[in-house]
CSV table of C-alpha atoms in Angstrom, one decimal:
chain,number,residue,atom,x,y,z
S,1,UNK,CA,0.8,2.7,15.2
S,2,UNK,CA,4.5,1.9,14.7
S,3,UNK,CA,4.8,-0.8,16.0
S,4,UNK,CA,2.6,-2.6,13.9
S,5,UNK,CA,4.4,-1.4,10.7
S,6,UNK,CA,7.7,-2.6,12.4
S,7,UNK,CA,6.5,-5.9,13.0
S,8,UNK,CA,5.2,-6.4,10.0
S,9,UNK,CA,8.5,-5.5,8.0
S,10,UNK,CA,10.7,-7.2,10.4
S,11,UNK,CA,8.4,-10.3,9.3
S,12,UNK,CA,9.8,-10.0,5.9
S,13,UNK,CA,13.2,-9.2,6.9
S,14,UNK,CA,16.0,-11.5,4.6
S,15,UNK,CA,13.0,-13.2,2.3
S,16,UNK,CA,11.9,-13.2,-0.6
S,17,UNK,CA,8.2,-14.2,-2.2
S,18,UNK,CA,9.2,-17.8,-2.9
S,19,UNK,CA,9.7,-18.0,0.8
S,20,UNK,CA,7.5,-20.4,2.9
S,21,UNK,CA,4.9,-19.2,4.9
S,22,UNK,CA,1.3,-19.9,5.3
S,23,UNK,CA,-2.1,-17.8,4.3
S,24,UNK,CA,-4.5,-18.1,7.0
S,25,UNK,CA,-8.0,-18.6,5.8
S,26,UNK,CA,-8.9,-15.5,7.3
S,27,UNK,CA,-6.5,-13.4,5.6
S,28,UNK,CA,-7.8,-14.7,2.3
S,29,UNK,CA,-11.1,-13.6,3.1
S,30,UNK,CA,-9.9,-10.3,3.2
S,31,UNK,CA,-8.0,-10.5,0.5
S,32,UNK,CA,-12.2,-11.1,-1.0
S,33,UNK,CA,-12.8,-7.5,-0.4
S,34,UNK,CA,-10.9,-6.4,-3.5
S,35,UNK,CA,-12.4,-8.6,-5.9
S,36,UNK,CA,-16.0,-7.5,-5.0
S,37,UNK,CA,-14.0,-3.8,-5.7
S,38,UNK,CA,-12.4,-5.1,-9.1
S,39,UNK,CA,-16.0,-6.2,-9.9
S,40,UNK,CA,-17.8,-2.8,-9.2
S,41,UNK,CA,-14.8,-1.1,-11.3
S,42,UNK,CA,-15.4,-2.9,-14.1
S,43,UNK,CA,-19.4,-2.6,-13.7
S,44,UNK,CA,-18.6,1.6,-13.9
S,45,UNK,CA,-18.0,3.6,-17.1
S,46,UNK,CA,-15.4,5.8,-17.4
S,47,UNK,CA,-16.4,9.0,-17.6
S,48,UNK,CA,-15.4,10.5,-21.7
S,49,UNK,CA,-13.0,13.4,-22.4
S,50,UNK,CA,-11.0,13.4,-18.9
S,51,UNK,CA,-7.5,12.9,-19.6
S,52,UNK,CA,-6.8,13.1,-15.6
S,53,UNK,CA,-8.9,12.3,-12.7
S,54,UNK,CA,-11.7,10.6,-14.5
S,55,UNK,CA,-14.9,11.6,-12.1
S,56,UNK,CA,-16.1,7.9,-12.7
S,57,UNK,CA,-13.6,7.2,-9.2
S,58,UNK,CA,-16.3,9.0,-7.1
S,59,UNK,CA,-19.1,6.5,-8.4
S,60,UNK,CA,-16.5,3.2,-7.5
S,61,UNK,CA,-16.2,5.1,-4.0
S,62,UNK,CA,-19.8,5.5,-3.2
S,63,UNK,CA,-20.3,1.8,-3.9
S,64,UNK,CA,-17.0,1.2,-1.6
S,65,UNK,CA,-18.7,3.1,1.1
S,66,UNK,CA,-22.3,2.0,0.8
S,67,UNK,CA,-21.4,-2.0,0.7
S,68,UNK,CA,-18.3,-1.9,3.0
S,69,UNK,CA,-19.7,-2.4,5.9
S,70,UNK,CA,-21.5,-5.8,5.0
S,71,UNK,CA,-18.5,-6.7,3.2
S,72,UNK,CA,-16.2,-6.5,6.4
S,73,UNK,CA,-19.3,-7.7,8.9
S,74,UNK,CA,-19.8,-10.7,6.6
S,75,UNK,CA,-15.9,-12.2,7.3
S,76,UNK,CA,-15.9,-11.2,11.2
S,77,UNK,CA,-16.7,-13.6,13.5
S,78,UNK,CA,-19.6,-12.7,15.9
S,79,UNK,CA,-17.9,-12.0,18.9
S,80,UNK,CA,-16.0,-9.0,17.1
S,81,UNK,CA,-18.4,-7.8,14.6
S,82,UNK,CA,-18.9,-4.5,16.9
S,83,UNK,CA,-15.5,-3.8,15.4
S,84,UNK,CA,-16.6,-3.1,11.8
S,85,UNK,CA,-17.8,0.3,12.4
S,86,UNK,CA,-14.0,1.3,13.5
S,87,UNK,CA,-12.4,-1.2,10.5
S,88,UNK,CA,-14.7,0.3,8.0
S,89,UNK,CA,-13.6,3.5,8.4
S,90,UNK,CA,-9.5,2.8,7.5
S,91,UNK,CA,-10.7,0.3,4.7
S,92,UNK,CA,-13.1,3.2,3.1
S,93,UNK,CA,-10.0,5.5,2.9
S,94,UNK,CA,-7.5,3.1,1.9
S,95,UNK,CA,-8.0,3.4,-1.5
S,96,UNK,CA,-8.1,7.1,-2.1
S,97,UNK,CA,-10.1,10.7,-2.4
S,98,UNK,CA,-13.2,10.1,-4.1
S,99,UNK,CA,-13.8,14.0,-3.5
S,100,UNK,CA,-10.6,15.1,-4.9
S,101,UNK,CA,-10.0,12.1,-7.4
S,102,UNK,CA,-6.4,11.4,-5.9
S,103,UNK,CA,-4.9,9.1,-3.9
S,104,UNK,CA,-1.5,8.8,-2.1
S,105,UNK,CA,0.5,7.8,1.2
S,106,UNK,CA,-2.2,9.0,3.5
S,107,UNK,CA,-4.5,6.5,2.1
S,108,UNK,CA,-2.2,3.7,2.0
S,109,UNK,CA,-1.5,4.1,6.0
S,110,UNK,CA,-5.4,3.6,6.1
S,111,UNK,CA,-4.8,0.5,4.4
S,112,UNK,CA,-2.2,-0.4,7.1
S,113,UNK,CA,-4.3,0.5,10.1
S,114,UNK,CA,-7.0,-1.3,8.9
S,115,UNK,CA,-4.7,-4.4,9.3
S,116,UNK,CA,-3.6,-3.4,12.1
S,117,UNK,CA,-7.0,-3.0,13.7
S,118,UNK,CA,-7.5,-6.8,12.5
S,119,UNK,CA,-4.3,-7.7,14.5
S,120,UNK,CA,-5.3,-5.9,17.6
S,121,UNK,CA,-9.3,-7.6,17.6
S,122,UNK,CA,-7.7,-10.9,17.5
S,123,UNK,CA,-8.9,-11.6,13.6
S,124,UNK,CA,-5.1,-11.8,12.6
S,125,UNK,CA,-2.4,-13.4,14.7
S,126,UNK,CA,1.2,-13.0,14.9
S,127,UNK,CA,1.6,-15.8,12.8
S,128,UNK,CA,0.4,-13.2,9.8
S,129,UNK,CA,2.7,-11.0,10.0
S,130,UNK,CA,4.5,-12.3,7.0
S,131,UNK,CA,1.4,-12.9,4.8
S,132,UNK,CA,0.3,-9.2,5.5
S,133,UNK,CA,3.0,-7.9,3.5
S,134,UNK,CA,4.0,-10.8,1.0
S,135,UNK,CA,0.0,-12.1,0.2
S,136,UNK,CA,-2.5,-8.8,2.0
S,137,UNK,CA,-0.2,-5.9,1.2
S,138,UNK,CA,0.9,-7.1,-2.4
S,139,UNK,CA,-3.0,-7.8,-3.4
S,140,UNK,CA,-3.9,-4.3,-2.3
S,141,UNK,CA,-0.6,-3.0,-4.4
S,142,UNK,CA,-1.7,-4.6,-7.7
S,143,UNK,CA,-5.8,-3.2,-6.7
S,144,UNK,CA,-4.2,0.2,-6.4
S,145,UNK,CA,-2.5,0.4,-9.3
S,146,UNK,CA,-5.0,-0.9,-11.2
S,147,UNK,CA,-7.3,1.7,-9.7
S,148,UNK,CA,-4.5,4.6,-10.3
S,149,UNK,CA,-4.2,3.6,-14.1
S,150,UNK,CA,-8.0,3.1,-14.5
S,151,UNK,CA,-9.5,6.0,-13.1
S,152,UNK,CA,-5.8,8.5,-14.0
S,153,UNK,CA,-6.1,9.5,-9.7
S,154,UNK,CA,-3.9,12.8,-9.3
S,155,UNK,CA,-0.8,11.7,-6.8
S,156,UNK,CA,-2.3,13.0,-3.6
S,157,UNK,CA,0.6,15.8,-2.4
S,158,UNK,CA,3.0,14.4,-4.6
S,159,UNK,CA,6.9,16.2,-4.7
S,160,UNK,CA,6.9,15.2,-8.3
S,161,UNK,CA,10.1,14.5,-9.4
S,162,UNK,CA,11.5,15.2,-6.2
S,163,UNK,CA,9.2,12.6,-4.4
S,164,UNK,CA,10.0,9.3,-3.4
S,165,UNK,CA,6.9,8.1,-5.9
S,166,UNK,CA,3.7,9.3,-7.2
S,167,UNK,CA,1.3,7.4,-4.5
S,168,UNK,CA,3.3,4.9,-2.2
S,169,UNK,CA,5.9,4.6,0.4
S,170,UNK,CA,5.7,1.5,2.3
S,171,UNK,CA,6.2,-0.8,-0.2
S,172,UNK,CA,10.0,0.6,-0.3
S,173,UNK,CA,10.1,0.2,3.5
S,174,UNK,CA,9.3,-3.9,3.5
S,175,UNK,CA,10.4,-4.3,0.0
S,176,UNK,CA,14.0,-2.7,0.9
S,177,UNK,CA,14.0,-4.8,4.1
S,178,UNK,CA,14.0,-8.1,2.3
S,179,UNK,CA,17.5,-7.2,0.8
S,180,UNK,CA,19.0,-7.1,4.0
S,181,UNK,CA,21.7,-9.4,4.0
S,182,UNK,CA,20.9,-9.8,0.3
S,183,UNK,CA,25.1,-11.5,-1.1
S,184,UNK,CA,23.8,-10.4,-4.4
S,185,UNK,CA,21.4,-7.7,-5.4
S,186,UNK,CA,22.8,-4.2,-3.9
S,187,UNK,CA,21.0,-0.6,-4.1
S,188,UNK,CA,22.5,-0.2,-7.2
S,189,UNK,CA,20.9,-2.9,-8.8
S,190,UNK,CA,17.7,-1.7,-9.0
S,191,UNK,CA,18.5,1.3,-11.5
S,192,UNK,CA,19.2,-1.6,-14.1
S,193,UNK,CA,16.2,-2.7,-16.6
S,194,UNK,CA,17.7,-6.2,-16.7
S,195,UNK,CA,18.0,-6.7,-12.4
S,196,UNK,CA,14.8,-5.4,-12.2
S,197,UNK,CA,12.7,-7.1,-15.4
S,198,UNK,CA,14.5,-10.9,-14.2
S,199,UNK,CA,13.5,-10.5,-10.3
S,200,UNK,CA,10.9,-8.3,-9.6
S,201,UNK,CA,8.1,-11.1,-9.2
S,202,UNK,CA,10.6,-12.1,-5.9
S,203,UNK,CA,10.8,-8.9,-4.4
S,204,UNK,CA,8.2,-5.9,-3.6
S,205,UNK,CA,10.7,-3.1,-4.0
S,206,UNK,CA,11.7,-4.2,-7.0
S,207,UNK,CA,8.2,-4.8,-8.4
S,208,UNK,CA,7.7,-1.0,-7.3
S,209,UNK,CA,10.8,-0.1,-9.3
S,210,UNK,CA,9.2,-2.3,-12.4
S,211,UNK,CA,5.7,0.2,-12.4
S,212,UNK,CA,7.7,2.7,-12.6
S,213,UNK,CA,9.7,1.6,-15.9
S,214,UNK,CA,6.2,0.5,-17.4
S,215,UNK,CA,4.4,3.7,-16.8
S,216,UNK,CA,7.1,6.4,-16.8
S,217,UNK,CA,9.2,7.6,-20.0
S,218,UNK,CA,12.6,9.4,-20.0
S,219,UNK,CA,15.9,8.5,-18.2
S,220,UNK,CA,15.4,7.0,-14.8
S,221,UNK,CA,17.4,9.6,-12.8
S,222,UNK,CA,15.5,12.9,-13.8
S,223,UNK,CA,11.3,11.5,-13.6
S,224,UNK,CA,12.5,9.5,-10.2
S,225,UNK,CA,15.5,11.5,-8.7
S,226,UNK,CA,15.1,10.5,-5.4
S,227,UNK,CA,15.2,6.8,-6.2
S,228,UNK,CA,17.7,7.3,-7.7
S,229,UNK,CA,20.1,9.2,-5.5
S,230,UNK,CA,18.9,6.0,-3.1
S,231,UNK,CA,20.6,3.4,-5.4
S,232,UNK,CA,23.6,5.5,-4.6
S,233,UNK,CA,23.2,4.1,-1.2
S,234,UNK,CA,25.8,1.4,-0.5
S,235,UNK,CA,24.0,-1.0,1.5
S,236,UNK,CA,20.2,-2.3,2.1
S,237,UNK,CA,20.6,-1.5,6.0
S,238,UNK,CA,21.6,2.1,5.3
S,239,UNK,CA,18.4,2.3,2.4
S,240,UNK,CA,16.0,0.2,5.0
S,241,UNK,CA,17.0,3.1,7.8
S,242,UNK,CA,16.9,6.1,5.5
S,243,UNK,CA,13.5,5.1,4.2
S,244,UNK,CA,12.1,4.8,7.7
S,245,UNK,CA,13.4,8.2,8.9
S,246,UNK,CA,11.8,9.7,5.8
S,247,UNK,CA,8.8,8.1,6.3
S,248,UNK,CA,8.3,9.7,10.0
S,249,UNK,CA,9.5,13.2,8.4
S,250,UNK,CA,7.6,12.9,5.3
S,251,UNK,CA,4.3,11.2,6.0
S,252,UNK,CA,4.0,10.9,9.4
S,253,UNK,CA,4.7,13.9,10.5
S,254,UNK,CA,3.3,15.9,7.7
S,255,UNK,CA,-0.4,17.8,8.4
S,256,UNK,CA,-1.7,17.4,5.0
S,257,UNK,CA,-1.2,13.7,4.9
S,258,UNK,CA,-2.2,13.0,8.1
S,259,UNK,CA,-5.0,15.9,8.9
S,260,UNK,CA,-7.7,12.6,7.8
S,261,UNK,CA,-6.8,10.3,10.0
S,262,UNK,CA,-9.2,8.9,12.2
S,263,UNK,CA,-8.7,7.8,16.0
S,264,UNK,CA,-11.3,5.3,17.6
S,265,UNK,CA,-11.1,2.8,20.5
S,266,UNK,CA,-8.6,0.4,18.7
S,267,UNK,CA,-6.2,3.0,17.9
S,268,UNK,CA,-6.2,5.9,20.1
S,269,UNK,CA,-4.9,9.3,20.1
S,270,UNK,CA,-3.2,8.6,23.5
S,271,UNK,CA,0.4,8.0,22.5
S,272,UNK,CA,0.5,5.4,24.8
């Protein structure tokens, strides 16, 4: 749902990490859920000889799927713990293809509609909106790439070079909206080493920007073109807009990332 996504990125609007807000007790025990992950991935050995794709991911997500429900259960209150057969089923894909060994923007809108099914049971309130993106959001970020380096996943209909990034999107969506209004980084900041290395723990676009540096070789502008035609872009508003209207084009509205996606009671098929 849109709307949700909207909300949440208007939330971070202007701000930076160091920015005040609170993190609900209940968001925090989410934010649980990936530890008991971290400790099942470190439990698992990889699998020897597989340069990509190690097959040792399928193991981590049959432990995912077979605990998940009593994970989710255990942190929902009685009167909505009907709701974990619906919440179980965004969270079990939010973290990638344990067929295929891959993993991309499909799964991270799981991720997102598994928030968003919190908000819309009443388990998250409006006053989270900002600590789903800064605290919720950033948590699963650093799970998933630790998962992607771990287990080598295959980007999940990647363009390649011509993509936006190997595996996510929205972290450019909300990270690019907290440079709006921004006096002092512009787009064209974010191509330089030095911009990026001294502020990428206060901003989420920027510490996208940094994973990229760490794990890709060559000159920035040939193994992430796109990103780098955006730093082109002369303000955050025009970036923030573009990003969104690609998103609809390029996830959204795309068959092969979206064919998976499942529809239940809290969000429907009914576009209304």
């Amino acid at each position: 749902k849109q709307w949700y996504q909207r909300r949440v990125r208007d939330s971070a609007k202007g701000k930076s990490y160091k920015c005040s807000y609170e993190i609900s007790d209940r968001m925090k025990s989410i934010a649980t859920l990936f530890t008991f992950i971290k400790e099942d991935l470190e439990e698992i050995p990889l699998e020897k000889d597989q340069r990509f794709g190690n097959k040792a991911f399928r193991v981590l997500g049959e432990r995912i799927v077979e605990k998940s429900h009593g994970w989710i259960s255990n942190v929902l209150p009685d009167d909505i713990k009907e709701a974990v057969v619906e919440l179980k089923a965004y969270f079990d894909e939010s973290f990638g293809s344990y067929i295929r060994v891959d993993y991309g923007t499909g799964h991270e809108i799981n991720f997102l509609a598994f928030c968003c099914c919190l908000y819309k049971i009443g388990f998250f309130s409006p006053s989270d909106y900002i600590a789903t993106v800064f605290y919720l959001f950033r948590e699963y970020l650093i799970l998933m790439r630790k998962i992607q380096m771990w287990y080598r996943l295959e980007p999940a209909g990647s363009h390649g070079v011509w993509g936006l990034d190997d595996y996510q999107f929205l972290p450019f969506i909300f990270g690019s909206a907290q440079f709006l209004g921004n006096p002092v980084i512009s787009p064209d900041h974010f191509v330089v080493p030095e911009v990026v290395d001294k502020h990428c723990d206060d901003y989420m676009f920027l510490e996208c920007i940094k994973f990229i540096n760490d794990v890709k070789t060559g000159p920035f502008s040939e193994h992430s073109n796109q990103l780098w035609g955006i730093s082109g872009v002369p303000t955050w508003t025009k970036v923030n807009g573009g990003l969104i209207k690609m998103y609809k084009a390029e996830v959204l509205a795309k068959h092969p990332v979206i064919q998976h996606f499942v529809f239940g009671s809290l969000l429907s098929f009914d576009p209304k």
